[in-house]
C-alpha positions as a Markdown table, in Angstrom:
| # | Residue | x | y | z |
|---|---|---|---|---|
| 1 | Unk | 0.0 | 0.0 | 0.0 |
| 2 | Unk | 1.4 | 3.3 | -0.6 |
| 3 | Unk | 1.8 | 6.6 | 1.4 |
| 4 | Unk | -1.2 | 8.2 | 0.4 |
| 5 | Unk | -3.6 | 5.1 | 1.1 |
| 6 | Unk | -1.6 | 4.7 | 4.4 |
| 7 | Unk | -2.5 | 7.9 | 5.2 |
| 8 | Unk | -6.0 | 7.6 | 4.5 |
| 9 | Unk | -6.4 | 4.4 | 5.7 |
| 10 | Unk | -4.7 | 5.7 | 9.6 |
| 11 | Unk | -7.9 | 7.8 | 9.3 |
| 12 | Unk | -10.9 | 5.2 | 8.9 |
| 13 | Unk | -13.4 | 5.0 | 11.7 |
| 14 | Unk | -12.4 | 1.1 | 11.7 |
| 15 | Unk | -9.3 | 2.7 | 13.4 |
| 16 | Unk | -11.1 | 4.9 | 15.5 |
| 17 | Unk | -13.8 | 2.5 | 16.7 |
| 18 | Unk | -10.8 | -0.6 | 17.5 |
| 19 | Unk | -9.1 | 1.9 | 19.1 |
| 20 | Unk | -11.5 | 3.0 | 21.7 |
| 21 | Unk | -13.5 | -0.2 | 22.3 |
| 22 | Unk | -11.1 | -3.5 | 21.2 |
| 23 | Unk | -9.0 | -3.5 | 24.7 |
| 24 | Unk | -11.8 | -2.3 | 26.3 |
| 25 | Unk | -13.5 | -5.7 | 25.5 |
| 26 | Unk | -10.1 | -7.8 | 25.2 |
| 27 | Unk | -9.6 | -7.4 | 28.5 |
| 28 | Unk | -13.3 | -7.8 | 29.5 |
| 29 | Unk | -13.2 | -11.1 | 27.6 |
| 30 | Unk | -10.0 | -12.4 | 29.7 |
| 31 | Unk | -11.8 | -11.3 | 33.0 |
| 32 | Unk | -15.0 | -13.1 | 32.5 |
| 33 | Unk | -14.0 | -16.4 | 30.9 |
| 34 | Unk | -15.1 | -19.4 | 33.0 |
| 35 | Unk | -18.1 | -17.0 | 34.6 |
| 36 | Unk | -20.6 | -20.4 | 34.3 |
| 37 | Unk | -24.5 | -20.1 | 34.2 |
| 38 | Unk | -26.9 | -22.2 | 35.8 |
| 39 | Unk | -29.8 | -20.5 | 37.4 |
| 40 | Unk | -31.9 | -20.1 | 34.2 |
| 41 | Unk | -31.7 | -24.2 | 33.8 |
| 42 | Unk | -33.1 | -25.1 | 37.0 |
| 43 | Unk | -37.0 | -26.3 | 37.0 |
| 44 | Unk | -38.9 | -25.6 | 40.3 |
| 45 | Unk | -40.1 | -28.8 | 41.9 |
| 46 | Unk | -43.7 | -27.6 | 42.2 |
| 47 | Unk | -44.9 | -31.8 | 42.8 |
| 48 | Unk | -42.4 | -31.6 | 46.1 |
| 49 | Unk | -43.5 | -28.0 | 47.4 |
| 50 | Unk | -47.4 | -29.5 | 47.8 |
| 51 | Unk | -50.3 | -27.8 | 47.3 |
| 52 | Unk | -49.6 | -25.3 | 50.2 |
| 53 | Unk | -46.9 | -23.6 | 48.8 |
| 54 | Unk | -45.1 | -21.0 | 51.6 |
| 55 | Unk | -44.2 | -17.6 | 51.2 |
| 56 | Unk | -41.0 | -18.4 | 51.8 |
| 57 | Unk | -40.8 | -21.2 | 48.8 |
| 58 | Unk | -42.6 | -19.0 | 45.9 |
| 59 | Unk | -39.6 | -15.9 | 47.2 |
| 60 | Unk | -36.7 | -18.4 | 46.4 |
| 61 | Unk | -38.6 | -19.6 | 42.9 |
| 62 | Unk | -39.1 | -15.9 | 41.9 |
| 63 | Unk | -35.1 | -14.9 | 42.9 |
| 64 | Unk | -33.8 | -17.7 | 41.0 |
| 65 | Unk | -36.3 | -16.9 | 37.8 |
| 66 | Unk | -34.9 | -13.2 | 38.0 |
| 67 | Unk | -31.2 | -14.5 | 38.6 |
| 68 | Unk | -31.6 | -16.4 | 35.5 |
| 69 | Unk | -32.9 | -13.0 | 33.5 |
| 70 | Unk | -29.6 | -11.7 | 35.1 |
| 71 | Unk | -27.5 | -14.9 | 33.5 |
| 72 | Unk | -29.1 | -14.4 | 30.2 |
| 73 | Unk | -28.4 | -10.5 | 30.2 |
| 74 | Unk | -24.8 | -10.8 | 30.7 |
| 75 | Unk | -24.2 | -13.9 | 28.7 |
| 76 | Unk | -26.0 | -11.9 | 25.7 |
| 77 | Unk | -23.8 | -8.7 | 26.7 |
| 78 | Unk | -20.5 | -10.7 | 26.9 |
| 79 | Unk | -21.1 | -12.8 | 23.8 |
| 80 | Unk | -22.4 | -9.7 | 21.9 |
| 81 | Unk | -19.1 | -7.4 | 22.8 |
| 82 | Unk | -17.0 | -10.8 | 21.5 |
| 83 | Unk | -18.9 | -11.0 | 18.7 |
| 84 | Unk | -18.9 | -7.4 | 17.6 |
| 85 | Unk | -14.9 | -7.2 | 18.2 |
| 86 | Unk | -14.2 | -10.4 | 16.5 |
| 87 | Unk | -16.0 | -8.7 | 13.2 |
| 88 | Unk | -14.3 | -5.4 | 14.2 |
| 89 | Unk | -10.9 | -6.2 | 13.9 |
| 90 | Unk | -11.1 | -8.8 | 11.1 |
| 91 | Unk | -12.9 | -5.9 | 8.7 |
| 92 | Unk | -9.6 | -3.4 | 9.8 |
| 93 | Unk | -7.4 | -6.5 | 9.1 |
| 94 | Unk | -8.6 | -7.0 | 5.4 |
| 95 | Unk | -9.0 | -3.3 | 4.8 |
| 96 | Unk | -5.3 | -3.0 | 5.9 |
| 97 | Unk | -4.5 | -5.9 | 3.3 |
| 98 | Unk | -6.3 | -4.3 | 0.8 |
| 99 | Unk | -8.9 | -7.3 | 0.6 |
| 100 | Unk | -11.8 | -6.6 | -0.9 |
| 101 | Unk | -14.1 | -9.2 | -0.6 |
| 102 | Unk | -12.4 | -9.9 | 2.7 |
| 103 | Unk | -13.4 | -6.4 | 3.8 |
| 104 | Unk | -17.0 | -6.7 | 2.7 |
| 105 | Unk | -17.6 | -10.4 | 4.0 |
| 106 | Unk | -16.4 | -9.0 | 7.3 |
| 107 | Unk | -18.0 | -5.8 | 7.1 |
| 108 | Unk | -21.3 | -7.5 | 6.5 |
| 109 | Unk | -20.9 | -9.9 | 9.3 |
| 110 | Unk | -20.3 | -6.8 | 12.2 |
| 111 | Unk | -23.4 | -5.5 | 10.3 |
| 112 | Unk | -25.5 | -8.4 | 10.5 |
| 113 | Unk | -23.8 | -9.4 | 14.4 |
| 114 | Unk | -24.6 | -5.5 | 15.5 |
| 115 | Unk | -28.3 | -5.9 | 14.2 |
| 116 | Unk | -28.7 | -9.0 | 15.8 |
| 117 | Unk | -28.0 | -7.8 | 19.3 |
| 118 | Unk | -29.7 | -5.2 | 18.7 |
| 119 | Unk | -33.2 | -6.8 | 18.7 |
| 120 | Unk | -32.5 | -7.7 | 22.3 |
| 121 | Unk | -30.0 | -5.1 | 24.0 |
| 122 | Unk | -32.9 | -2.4 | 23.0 |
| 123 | Unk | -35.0 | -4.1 | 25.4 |
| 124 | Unk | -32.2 | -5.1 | 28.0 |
| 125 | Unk | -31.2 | -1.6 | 28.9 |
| 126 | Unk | -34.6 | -0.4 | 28.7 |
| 127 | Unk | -35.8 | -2.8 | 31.3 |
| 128 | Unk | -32.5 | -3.2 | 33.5 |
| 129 | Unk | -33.0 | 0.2 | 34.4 |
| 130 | Unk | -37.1 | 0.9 | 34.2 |
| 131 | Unk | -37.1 | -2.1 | 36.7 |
| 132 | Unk | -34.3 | -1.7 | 38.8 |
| 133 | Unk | -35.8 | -1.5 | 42.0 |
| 134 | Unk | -38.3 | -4.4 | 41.7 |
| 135 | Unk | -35.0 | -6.7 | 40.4 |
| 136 | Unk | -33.0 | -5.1 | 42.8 |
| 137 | Unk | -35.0 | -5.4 | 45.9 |
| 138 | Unk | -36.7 | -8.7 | 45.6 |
| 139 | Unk | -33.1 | -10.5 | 44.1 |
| 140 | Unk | -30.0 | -8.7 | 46.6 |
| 141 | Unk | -32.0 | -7.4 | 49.2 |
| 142 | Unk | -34.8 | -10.0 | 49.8 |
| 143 | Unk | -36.9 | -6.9 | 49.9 |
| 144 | Unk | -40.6 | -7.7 | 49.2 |
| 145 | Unk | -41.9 | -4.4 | 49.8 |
| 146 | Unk | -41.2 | -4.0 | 45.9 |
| 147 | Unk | -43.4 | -6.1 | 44.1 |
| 148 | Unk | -42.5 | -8.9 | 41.6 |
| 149 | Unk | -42.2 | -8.2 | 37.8 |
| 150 | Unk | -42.2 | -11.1 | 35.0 |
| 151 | Unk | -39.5 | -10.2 | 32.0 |
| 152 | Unk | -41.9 | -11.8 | 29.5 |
| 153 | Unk | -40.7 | -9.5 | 26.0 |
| 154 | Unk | -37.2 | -9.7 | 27.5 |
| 155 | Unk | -36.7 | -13.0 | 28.1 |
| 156 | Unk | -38.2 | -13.9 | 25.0 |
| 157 | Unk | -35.5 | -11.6 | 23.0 |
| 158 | Unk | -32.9 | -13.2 | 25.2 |
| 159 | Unk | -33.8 | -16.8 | 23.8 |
| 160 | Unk | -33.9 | -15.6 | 20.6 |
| 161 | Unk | -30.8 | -14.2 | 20.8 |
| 162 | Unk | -28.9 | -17.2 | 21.8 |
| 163 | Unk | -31.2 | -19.7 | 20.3 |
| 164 | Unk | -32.9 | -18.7 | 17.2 |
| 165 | Unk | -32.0 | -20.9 | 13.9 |
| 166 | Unk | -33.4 | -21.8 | 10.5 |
| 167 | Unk | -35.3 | -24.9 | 11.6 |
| 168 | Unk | -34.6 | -28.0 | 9.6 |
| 169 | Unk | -37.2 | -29.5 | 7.6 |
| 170 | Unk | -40.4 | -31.3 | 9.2 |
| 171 | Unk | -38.8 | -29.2 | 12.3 |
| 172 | Unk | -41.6 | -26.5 | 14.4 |
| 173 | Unk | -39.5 | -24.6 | 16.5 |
| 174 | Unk | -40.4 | -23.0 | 19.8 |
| 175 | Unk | -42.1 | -19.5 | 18.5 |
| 176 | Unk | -38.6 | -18.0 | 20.3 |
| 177 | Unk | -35.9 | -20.2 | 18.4 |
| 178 | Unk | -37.2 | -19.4 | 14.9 |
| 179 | Unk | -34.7 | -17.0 | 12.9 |
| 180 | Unk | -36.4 | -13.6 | 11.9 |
| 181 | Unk | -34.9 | -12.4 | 8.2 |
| 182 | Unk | -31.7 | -9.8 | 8.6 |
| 183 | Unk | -33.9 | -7.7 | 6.2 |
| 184 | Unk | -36.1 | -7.7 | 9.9 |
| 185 | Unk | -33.2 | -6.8 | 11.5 |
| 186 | Unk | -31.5 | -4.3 | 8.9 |
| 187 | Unk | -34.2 | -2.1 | 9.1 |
| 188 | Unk | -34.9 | -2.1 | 13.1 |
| 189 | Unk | -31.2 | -1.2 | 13.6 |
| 190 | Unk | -31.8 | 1.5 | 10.7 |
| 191 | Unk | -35.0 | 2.9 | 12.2 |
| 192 | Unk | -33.1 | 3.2 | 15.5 |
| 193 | Unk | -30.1 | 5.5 | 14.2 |
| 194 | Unk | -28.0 | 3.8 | 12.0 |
| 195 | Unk | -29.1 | 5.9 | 8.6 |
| 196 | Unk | -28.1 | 3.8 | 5.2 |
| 197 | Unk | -27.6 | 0.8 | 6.9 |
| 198 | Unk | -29.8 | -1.2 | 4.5 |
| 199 | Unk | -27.9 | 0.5 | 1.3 |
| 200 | Unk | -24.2 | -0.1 | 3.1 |
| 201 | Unk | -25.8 | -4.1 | 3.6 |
| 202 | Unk | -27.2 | -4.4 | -0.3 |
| 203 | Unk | -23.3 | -3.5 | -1.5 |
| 204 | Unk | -22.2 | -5.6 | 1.6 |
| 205 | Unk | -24.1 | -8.6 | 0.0 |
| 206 | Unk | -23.4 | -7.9 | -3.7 |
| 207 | Unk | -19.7 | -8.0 | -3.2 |
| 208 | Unk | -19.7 | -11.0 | -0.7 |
| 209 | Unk | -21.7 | -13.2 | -3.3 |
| 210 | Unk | -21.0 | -14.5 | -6.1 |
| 211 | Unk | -22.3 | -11.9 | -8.3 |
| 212 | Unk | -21.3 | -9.1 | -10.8 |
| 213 | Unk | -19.9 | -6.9 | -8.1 |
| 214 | Unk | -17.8 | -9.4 | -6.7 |
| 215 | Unk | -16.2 | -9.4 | -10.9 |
| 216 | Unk | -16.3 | -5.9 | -12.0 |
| 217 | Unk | -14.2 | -4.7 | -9.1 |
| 218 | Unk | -11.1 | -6.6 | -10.7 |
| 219 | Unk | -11.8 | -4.6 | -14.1 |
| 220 | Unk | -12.5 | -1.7 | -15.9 |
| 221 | Unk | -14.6 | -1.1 | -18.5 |
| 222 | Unk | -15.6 | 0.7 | -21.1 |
| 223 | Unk | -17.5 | 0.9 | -24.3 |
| 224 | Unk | -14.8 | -0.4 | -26.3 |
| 225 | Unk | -12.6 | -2.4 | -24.0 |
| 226 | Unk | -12.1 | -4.6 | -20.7 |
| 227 | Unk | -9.5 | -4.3 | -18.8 |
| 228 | Unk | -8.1 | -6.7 | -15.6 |
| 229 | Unk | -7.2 | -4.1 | -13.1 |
| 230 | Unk | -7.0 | -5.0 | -9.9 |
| 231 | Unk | -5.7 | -1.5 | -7.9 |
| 232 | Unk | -9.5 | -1.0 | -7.9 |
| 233 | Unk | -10.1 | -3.0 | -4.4 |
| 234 | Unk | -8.4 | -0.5 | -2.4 |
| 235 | Unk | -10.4 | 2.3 | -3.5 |
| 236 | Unk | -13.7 | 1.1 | -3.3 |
| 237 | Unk | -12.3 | -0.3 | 0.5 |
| 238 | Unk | -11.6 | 3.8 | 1.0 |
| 239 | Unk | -14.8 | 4.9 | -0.8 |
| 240 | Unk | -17.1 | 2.4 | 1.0 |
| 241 | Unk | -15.6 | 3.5 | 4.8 |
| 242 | Unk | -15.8 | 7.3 | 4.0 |
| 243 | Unk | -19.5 | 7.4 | 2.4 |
| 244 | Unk | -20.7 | 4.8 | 5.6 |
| 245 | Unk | -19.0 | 5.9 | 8.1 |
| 246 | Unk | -21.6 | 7.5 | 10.3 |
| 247 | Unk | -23.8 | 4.2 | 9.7 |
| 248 | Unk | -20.4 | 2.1 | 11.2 |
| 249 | Unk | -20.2 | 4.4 | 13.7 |
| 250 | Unk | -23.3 | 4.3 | 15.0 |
| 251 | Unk | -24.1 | 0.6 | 14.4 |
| 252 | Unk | -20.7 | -0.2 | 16.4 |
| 253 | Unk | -21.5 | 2.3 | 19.5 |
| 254 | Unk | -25.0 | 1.3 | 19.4 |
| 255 | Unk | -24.1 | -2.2 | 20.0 |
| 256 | Unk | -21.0 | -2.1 | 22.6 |
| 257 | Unk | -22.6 | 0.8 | 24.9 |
| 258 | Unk | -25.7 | -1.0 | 25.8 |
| 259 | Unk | -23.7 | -4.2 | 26.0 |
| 260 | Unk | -21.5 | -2.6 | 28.8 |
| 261 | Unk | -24.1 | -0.7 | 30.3 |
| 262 | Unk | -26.6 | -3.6 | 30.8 |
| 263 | Unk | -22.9 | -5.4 | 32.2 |
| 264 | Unk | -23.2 | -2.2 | 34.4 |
| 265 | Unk | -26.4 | -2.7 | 35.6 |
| 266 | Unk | -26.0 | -6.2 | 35.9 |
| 267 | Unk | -23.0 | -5.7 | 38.5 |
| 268 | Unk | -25.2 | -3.0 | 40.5 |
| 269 | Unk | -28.0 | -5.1 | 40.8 |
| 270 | Unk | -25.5 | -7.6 | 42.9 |
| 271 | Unk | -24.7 | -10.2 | 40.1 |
| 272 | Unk | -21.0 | -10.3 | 40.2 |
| 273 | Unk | -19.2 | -10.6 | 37.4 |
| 274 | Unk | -16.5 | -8.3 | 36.0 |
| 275 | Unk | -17.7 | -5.0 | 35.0 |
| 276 | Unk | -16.0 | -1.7 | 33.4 |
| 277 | Unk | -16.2 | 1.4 | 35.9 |
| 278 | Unk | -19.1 | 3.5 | 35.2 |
| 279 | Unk | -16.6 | 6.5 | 34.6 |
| 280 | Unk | -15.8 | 5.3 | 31.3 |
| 281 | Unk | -19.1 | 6.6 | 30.2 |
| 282 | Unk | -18.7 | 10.0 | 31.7 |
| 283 | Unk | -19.1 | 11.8 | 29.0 |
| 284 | Unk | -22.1 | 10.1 | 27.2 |
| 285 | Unk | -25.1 | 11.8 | 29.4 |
| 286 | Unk | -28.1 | 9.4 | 28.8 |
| 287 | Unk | -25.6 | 7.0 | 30.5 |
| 288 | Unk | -24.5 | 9.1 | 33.3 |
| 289 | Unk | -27.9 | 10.3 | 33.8 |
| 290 | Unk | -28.8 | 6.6 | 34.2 |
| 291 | Unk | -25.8 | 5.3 | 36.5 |
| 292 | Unk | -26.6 | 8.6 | 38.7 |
| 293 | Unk | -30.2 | 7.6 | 39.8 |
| 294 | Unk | -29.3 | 4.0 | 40.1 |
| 295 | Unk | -26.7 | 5.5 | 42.7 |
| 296 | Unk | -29.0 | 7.4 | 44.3 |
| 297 | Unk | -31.5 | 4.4 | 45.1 |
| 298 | Unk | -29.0 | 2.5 | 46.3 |
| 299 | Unk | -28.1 | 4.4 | 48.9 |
| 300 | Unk | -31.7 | 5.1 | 50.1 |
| 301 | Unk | -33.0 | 1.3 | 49.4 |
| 302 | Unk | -29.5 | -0.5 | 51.4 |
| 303 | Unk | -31.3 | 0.9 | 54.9 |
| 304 | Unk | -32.6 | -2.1 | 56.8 |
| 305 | Unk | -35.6 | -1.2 | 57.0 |
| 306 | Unk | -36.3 | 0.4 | 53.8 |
| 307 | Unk | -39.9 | 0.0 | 52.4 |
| 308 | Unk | -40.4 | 0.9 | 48.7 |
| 309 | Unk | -43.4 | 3.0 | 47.5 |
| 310 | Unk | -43.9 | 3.5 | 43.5 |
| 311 | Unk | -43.3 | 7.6 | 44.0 |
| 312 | Unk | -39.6 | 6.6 | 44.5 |
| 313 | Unk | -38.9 | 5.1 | 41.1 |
| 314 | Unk | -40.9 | 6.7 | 38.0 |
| 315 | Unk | -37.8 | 6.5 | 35.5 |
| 316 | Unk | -38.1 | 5.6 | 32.5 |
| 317 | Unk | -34.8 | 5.4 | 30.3 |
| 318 | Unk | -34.4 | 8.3 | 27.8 |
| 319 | Unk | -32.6 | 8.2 | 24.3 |
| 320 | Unk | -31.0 | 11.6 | 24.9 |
């Protein structure tokens, strides 16, 4: 590659967006590996409780259901953040090669991986922190003044997430394990900020295919000539990074924050398991804003004898 693409190149957001998160989640990765899950396996033995089930019994069901919600956030957050930095780096690798169809293939995948989280992470953060009391309370504190929530819509996304597959044929899967289309999940991510990420994904797919695109970028053409030239890959690598990189940008951000602030949330809530400090996200104000009245429960709700009232949580999470 020469001086003036080097120079370019130093200047892509794929730089920019490896830079800030990749060691970030690296180190994230190294820290939580062996964290095991079991909670959200386990099957109350309703046959052994009786008929006259005690207070005491349905409390220790309901923390173990919401300690499996807890497992399934953080396994999607962790797995989503590996996922996302895996694609990452591979699509700076081939654009520092010079690969084009390496670029694209891994281009598409962070697309596809980002929009795939993002039909659960939108409703993790959302309900982590519109129900953090009643999780809270009921889970670390053994607080019943709150009163129990069901995750329904959340769980079901979290399923999905780590479940969902094309079912094989003369296969019905469970309504939560069937694939949705990544046409479905193009647009969503789309609709929620990443603008032209269903144009960057139709170019994605027409160079990762076997189809015209994936030929013409090795020649030009004219109306009296063909000709192999195969310079062309690192210029449309250039030309594809500089017209998308606000839908990167966004897609990649979108993704990893609410990964690390539902990890966040997670660790508040009393789930331990490694967590980046809050003060990484001190200057991103819908998270600060979030992380501030979290705090300030806390400190009210860890009094023995606290008794929760609904006037003392009427949150609700805010995009700006």
């Amino acid at each position: 590659m020469n001086s003036s693409n080097q120079a370019a190149e130093s200047e892509t957001i794929l730089h920019k967006l490896v830079s800030v998160y990749s060691k970030l989640i690296d180190d994230l990765k190294l820290e939580s590996n062996g964290v095991t899950y079991f909670a959200h396996f386990l099957t109350p033995d309703l046959e052994s409780m009786g008929p006259d089930v005690s207070k005491l019994q349905a409390e220790e069901c309901y923390r173990v259901y919401l300690l499996g919600m807890l497992e399934r956030c953080h396994l999607t957050s962790v797995t989503s953040l590996a996922r996302t930095n895996s694609w990452l780096k591979s699509s700076l690798s081939e654009l520092s090669n010079g690969n084009l169809l390496g670029f694209s293939a891994s281009l598409r995948g962070l697309l596809e991986a980002a929009a795939d989280t993002h039909d659960a992470s939108s409703v993790m953060v959302e309900q982590l922190y519109n129900l953090f009391p009643f999780i809270y309370l009921r889970l670390a504190r053994g607080n019943s003044t709150a009163p129990g929530v069901v995750l329904n819509i959340l769980e079901d996304r979290l399923i999905h997430y780590s479940y969902a597959r094309r079912p094989s044929r003369g296969h019905e899967p469970l309504p939560q394990h069937r694939n949705k289309t990544n046409a479905l999940y193009i647009q969503a991510i789309e609709e929620s900020g990443a603008a032209g990420a269903k144009e960057l994904y139709q170019l994605l797919c027409e160079l990762t295919h076997p189809a015209a695109a994936s030929v013409s970028c090795f020649l030009r053409e004219t109306e009296q000539e063909i000709v192999l030239d195969f310079s062309q890959e690192e210029e449309i690598i250039n030309k594809v990074v500089t017209d998308y990189r606000e839908t990167i940008k966004s897609l990649v951000a979108d993704t990893v924050n609410s990964a690390l602030i539902s990890i966040i949330l997670i660790r508040k809530i009393g789930y331990e398991v490694p967590a980046p400090h809050q003060s990484y996200f001190s200057e991103m104000d819908g998270a600060t804003r979030i992380f501030s009245r979290v705090d300030e429960f806390l400190l009210s709700a860890r009094n023995e004898d606290f008794v929760f009232s609904g006037s003392m949580w009427h949150h609700k999470i805010s995009a700006s």
